[in-house]
CSV table of C-alpha atoms in Angstrom, one decimal:
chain,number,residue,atom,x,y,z
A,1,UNK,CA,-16.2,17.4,-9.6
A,2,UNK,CA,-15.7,17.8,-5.7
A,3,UNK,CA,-18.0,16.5,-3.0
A,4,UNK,CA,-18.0,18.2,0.3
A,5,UNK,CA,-20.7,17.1,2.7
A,6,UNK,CA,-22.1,19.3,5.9
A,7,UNK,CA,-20.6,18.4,9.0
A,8,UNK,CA,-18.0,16.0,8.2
A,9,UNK,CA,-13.9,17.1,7.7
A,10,UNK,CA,-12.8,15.9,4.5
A,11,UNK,CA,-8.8,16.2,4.0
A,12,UNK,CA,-7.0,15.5,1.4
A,13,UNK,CA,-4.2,14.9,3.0
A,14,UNK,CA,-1.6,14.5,0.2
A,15,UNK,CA,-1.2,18.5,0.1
A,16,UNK,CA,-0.4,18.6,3.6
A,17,UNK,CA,2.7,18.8,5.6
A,18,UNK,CA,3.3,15.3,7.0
A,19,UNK,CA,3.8,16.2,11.1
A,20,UNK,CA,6.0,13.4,12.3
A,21,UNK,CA,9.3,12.3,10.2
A,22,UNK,CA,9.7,9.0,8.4
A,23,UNK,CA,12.5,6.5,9.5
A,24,UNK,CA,15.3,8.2,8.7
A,25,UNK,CA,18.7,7.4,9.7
A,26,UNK,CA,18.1,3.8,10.0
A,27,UNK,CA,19.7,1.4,7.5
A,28,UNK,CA,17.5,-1.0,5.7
A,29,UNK,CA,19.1,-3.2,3.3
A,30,UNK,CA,22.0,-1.6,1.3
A,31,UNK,CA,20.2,-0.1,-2.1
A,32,UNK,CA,19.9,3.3,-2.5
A,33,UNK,CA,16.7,4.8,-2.4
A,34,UNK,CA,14.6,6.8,-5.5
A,35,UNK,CA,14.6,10.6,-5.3
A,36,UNK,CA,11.4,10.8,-2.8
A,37,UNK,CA,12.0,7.4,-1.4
A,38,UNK,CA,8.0,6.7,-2.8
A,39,UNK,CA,6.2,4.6,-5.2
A,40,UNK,CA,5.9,7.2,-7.0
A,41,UNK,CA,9.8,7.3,-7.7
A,42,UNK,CA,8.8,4.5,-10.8
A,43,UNK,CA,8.5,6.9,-13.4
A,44,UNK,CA,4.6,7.4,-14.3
A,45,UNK,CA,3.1,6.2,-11.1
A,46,UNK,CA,1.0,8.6,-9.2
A,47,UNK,CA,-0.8,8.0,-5.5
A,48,UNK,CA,-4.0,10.3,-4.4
A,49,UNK,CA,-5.6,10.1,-0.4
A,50,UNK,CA,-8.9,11.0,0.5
A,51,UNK,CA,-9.5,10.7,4.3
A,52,UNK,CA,-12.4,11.3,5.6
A,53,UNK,CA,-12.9,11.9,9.4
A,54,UNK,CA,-16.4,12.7,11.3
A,55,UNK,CA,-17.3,13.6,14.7
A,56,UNK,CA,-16.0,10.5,16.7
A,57,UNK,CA,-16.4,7.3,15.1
A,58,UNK,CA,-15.8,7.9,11.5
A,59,UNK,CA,-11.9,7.1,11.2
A,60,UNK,CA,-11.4,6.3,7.2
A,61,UNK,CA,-10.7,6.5,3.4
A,62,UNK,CA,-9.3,5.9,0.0
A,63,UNK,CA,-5.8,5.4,-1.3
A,64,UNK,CA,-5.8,5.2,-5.0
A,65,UNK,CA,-2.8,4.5,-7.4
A,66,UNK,CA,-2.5,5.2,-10.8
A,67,UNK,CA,0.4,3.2,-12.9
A,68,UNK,CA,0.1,5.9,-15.8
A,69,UNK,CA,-1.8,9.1,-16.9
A,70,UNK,CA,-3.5,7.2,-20.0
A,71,UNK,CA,-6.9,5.2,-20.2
A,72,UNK,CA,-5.5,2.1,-18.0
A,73,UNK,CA,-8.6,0.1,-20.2
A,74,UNK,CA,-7.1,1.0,-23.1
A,75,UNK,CA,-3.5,0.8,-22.5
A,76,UNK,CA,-3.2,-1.8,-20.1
A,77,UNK,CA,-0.4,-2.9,-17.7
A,78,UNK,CA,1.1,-6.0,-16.7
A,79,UNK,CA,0.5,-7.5,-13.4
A,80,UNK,CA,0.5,-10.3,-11.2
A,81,UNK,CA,-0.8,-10.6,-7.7
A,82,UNK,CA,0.3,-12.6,-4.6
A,83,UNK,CA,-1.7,-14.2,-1.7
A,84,UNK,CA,0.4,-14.1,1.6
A,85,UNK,CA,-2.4,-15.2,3.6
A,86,UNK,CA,-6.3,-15.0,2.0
A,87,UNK,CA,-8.2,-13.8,4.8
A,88,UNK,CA,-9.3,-10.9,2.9
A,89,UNK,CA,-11.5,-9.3,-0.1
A,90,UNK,CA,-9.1,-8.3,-2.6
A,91,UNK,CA,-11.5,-7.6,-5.9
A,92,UNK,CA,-10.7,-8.0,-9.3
A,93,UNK,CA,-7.9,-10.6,-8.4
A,94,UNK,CA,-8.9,-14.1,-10.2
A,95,UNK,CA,-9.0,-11.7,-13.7
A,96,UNK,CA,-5.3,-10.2,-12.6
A,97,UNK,CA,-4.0,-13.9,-11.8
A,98,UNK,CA,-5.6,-15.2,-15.1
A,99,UNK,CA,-4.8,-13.2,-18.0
A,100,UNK,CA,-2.0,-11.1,-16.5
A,101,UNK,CA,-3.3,-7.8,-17.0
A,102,UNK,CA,-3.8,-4.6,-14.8
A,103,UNK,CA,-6.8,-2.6,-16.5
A,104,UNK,CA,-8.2,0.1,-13.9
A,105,UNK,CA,-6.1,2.1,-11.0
A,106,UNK,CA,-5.8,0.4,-7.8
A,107,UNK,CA,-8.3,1.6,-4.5
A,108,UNK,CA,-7.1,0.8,-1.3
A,109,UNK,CA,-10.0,1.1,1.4
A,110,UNK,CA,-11.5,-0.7,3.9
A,111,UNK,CA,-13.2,-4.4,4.0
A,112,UNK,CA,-17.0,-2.8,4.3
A,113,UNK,CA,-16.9,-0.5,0.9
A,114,UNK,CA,-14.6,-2.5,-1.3
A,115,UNK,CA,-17.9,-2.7,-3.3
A,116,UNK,CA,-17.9,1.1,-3.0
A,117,UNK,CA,-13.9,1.0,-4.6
A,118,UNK,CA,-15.5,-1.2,-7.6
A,119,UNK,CA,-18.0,1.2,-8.3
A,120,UNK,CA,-16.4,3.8,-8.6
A,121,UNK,CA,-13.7,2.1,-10.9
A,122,UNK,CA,-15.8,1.1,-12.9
A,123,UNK,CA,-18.0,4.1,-13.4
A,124,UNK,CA,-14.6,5.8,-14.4
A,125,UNK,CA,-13.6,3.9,-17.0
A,126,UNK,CA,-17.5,3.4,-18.6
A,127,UNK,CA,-17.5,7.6,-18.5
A,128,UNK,CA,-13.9,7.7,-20.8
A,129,UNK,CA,-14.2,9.0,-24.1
A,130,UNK,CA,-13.7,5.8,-26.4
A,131,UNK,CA,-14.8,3.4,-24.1
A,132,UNK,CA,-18.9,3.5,-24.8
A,133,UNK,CA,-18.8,0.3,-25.8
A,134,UNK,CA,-16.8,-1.6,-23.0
A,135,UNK,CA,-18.7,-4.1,-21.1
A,136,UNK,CA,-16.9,-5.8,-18.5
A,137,UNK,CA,-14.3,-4.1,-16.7
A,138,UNK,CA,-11.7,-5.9,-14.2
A,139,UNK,CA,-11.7,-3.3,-11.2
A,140,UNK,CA,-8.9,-4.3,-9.0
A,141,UNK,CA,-9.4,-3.0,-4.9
A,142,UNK,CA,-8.0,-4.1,-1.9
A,143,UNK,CA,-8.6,-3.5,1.9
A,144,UNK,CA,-7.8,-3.9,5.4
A,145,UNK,CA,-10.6,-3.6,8.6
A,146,UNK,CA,-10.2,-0.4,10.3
A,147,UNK,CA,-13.7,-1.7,12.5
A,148,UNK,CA,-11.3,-0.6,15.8
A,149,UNK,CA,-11.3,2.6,15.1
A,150,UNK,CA,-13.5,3.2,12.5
A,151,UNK,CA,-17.8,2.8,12.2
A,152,UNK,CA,-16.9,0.4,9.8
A,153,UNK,CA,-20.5,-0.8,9.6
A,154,UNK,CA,-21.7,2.5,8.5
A,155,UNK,CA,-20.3,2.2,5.2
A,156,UNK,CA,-19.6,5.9,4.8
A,157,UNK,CA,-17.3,6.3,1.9
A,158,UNK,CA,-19.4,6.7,-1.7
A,159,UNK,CA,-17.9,6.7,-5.0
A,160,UNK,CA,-17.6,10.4,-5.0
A,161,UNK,CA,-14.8,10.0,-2.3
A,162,UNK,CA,-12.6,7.5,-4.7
A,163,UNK,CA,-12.9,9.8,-7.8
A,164,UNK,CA,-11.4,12.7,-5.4
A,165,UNK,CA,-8.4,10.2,-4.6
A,166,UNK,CA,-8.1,9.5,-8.1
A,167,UNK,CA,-8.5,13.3,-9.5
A,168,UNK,CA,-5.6,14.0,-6.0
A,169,UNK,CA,-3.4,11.4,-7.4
A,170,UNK,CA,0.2,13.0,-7.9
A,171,UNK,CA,3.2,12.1,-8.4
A,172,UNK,CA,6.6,13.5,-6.0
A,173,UNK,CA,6.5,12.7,-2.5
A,174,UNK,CA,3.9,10.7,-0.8
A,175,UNK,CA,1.6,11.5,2.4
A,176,UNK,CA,1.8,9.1,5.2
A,177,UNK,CA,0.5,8.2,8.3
A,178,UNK,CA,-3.3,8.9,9.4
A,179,UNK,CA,-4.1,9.4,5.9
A,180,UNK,CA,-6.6,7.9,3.0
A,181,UNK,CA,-7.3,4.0,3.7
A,182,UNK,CA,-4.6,4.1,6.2
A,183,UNK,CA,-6.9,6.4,8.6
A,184,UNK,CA,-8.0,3.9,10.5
A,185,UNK,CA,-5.5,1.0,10.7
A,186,UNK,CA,-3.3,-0.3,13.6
A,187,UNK,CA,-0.3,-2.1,13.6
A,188,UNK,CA,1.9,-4.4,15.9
A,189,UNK,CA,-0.5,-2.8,18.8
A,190,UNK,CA,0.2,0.9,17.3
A,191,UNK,CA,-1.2,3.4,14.9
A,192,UNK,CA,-0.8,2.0,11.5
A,193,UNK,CA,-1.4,4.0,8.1
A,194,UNK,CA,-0.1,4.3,4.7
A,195,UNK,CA,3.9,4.0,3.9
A,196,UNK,CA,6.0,4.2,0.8
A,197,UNK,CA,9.3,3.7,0.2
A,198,UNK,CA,11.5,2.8,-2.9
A,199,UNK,CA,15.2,2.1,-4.2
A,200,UNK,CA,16.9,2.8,-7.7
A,201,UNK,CA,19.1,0.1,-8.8
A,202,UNK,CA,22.9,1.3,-10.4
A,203,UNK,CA,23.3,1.5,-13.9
A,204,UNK,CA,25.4,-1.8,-14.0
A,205,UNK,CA,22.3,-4.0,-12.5
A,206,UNK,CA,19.8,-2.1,-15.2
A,207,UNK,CA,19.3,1.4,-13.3
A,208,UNK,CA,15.7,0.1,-12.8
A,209,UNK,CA,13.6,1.6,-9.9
A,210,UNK,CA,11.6,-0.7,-7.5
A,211,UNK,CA,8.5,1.5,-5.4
A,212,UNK,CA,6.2,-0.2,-2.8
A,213,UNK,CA,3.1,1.5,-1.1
A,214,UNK,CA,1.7,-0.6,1.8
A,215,UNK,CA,-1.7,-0.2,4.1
A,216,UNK,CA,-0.5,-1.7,7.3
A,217,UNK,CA,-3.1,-3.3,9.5
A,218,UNK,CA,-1.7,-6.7,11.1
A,219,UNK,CA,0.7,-7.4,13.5
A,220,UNK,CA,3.3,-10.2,15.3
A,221,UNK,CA,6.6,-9.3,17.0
A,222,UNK,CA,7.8,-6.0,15.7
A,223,UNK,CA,11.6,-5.3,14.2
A,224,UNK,CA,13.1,-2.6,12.9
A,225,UNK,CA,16.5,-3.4,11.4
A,226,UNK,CA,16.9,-6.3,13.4
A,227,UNK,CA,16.2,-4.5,16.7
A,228,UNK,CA,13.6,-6.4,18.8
A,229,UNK,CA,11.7,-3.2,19.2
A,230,UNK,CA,8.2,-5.2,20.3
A,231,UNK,CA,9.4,-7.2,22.7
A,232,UNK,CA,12.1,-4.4,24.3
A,233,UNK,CA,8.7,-1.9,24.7
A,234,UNK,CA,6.4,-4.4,26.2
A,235,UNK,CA,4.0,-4.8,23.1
A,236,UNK,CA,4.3,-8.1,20.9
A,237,UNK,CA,2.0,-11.0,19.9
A,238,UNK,CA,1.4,-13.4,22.8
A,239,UNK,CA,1.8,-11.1,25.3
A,240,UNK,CA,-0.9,-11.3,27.9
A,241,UNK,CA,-3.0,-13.3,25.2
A,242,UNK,CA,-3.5,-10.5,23.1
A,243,UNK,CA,-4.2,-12.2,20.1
A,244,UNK,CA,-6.0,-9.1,18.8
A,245,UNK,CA,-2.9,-7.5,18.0
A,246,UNK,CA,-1.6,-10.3,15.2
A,247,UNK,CA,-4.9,-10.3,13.3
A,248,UNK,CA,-5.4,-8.1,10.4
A,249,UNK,CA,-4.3,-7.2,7.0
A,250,UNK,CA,-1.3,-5.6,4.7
A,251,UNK,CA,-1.9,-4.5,1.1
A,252,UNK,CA,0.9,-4.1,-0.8
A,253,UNK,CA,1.7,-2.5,-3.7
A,254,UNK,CA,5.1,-3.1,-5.8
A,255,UNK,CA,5.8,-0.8,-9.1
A,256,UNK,CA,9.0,-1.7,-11.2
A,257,UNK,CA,10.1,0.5,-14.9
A,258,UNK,CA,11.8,-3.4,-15.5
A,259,UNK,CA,10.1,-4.5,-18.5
A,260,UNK,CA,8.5,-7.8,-16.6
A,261,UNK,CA,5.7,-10.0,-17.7
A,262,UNK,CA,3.4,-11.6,-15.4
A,263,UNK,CA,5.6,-14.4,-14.3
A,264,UNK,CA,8.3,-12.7,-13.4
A,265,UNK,CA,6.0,-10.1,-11.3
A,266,UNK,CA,4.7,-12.6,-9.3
A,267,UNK,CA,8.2,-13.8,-8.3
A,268,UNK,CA,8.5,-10.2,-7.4
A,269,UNK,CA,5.1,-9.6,-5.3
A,270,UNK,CA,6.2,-12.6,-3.1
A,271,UNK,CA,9.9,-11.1,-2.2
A,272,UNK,CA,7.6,-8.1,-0.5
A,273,UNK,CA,6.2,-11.1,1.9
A,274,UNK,CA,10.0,-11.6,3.0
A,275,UNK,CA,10.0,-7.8,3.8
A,276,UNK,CA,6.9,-8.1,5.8
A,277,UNK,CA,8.9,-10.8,7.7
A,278,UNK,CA,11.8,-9.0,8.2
A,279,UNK,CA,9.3,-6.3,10.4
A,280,UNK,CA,8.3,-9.2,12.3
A,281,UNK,CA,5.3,-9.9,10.8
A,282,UNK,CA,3.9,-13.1,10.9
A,283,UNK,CA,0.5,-13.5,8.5
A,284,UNK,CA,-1.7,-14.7,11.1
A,285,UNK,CA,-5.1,-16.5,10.6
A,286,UNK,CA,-7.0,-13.9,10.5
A,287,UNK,CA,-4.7,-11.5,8.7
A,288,UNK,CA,-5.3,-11.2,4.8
A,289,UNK,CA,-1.9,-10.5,3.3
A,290,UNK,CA,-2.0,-9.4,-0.7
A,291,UNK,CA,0.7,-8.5,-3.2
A,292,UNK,CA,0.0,-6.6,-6.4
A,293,UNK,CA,2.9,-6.1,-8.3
A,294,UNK,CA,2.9,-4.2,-12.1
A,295,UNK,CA,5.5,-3.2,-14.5
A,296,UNK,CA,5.5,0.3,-16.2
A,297,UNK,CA,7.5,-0.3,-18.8
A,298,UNK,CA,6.1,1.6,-22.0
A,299,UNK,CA,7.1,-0.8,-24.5
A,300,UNK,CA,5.0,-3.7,-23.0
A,301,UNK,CA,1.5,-1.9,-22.3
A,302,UNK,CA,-1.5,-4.4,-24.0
A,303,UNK,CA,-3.5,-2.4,-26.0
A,304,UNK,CA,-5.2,-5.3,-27.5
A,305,UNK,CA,-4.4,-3.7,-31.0
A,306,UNK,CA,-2.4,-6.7,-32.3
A,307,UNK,CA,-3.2,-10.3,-33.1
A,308,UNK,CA,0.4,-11.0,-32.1
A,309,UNK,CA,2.5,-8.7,-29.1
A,310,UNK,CA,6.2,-8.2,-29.3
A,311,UNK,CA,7.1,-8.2,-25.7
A,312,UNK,CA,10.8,-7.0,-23.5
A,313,UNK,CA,11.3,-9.5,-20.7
A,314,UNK,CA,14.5,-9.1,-18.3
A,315,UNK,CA,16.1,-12.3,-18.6
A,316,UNK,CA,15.4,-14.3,-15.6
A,317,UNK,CA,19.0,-14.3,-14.4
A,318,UNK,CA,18.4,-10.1,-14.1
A,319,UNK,CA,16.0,-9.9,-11.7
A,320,UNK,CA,17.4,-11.0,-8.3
A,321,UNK,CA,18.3,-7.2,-7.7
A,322,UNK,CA,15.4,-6.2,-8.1
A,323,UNK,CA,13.6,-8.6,-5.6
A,324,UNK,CA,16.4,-7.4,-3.1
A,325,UNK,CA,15.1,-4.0,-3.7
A,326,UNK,CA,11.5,-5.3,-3.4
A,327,UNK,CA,12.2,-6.6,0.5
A,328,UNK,CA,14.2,-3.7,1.1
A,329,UNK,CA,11.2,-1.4,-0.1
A,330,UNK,CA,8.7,-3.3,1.6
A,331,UNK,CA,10.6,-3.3,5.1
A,332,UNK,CA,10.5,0.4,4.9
A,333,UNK,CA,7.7,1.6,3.9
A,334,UNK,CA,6.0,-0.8,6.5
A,335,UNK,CA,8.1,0.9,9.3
A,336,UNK,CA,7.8,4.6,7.8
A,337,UNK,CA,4.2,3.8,7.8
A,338,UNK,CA,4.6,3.5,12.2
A,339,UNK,CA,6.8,6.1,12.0
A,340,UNK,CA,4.5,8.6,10.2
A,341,UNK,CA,1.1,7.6,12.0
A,342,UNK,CA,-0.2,9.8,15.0
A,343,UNK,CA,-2.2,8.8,18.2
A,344,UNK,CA,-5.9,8.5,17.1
A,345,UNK,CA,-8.9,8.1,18.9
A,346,UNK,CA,-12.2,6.6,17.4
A,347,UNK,CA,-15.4,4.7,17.7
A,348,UNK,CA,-16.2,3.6,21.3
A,349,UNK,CA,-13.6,5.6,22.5
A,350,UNK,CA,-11.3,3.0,21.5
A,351,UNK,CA,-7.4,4.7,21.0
A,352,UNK,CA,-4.1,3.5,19.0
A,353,UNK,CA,-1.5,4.9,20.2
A,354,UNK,CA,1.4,6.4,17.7
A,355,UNK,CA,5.0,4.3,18.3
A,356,UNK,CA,7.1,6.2,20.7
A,357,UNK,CA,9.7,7.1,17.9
A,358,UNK,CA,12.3,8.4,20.4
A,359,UNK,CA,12.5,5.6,22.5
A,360,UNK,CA,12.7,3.4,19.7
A,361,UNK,CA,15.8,5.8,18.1
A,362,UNK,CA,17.2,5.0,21.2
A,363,UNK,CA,16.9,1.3,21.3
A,364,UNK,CA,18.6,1.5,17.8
A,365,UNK,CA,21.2,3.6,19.1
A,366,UNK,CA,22.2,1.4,22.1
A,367,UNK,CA,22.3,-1.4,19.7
A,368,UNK,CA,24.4,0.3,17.3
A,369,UNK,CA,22.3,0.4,14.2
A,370,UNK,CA,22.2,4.3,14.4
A,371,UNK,CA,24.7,6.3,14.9
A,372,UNK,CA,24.7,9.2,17.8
């Protein structure tokens, strides 16, 4: 069922080469990573883009991500979510935070058509076989302001747009950068976008797999493995006043095959906040900072079958690798979010430009964290 409207460049950018390389080379943390160093290294999970891109003011999109192929109503997952800082609309998440439960995908967009994201959610689960009679659905979408770059007020994403990111989503490598709700986001002062990253934990700690996907779109003082980068290229929060550059928003997204139960995935949503940190971010005021974490594990979907659920919990003395690998993941994909994203030019002319990723590789190589 494709939409393509006169005039305007839709890409589905997930089937397209990704022009400029993620951070490789530089250490962050010592975990390995998963096979494609994506979310979508926890076994089932799947991420679909739609970007859409018109004329010179229309700088947007939808990132969707699926935790399984099956009916998400009817085979729900469990989930917890995590407020950094609330200065956001995150729908859907007083349901998540009260019974525990993950029962649509989850649509990344921007602030203006979160109400778009819900419709469409919902009109996809009301249109699945078995589910005529369903008559409240929980449909969980998050968002960041791309107004900078972006005719945010235009409201041009419809719900035809998020059922192509959801009927994109994939599994294998991830598209990053300029790309689905990413499009139009900045970050630390630069071009900001969609990054993924993930680590796979030995057999002796479980051999569990911990995958993050973040929308970055706030800023502070930026890092990258400890390197001062903001400061050392003249572009940090403070200077010259611009407080513009601190103010925004990161969606997170943390997937884990560890069979955990809601408690336990909130203590892992708020280790991503320390890998936030560790980029330099600072939650601002005006920055609204969300964690959704959910567990795949097959032997603790909620199918609402049973009067009483059997369910596998990691013991709580289990799971400090994983939130290791949770920081780690998060620290990442934040910085192969900069990494990935291009120079853009939008509405009023306004421009982010991409971080100079050679001058940064050479910061890190006069400070010793890469090697020549």
């Amino acid at each position: 069922m494709k939409f393509i409207a006169p005039l305007l460049l839709l890409l589905n950018l997930s089937l397209m080469a990704q022009s400029r390389p993620r951070a490789f080379g530089i250490p962050f943390g010592v975990m390995p990573t998963g096979t494609h160093n994506a979310i979508t290294d926890v076994k089932g999970v799947k991420v679909g883009h739609f970007t859409l891109i018109q004329g010179d003011s229309i700088r947007t999109g939808i990132t969707a991500i699926l935790p399984h192929d099956g009916d998400l109503y009817r085979e729900k997952v469990p989930a917890a979510i995590h407020l950094g800082n609330g200065y956001g609309k995150l729908a859907g998440y007083s349901q998540v935070r009260e019974l525990g439960e993950l029962e649509t995908p989850l649509v990344l967009t921007n602030t203006l058509n979160v109400a778009t994201g819900m419709n469409a959610l919902i009109s996809d689960c009301l249109r699945r076989p078995g589910n005529e009679g369903v008559g409240s659905v929980n449909a969980v979408v998050g968002e960041t302001n791309d107004g900078f770059l972006n005719d945010i007020r235009g409201r041009h994403l419809q719900e035809q747009h998020v059922f192509e990111a959801l009927s994109a989503a994939a599994s294998g490598p991830v598209q990053e950068g300029n790309v689905g709700a990413g499009t139009g986001t900045s970050c630390f002062g630069w071009k900001g976008g969609v990054g993924t990253s993930s680590r796979a934990l030995p057999t002796s700690l479980g051999g569990y797999t911990v995958g993050v996907l973040v929308q970055t779109n706030f800023g502070g003082v930026l890092q990258i493995a400890g390197v001062p980068v903001g400061p050392e290229l003249g572009q940090y929060y403070f200077k010259d006043e611009l407080e513009s550059h601190a103010d925004g928003s990161c969606m997170i997204v943390v997937a884990t095959d560890a069979p955990l139960g809601p408690r336990n995935l909130e203590r892992l949503a708020k280790r991503c906040m320390l890998g936030l940190a560790r980029t330099g971010g600072i939650a601002s005021n005006g920055s609204g900072d969300y964690v959704v974490a959910f567990s795949t594990a097959p032997e603790n979907r909620i199918t609402g079958k049973d009067r009483i659920r059997s369910v596998q919990e990691l013991a709580n003395g289990r799971v400090s690798p994983l939130f290791l690998a949770a920081i780690e993941a998060t620290e990442e994909a934040i910085i192969n979010s900069l990494f990935a994203a291009e120079t853009m030019t939008g509405r009023d002319g306004h421009q982010r430009e991409a971080l100079p990723v050679e001058e940064v590789m050479e910061l890190l190589r006069k400070r010793g964290v890469v090697k020549e």
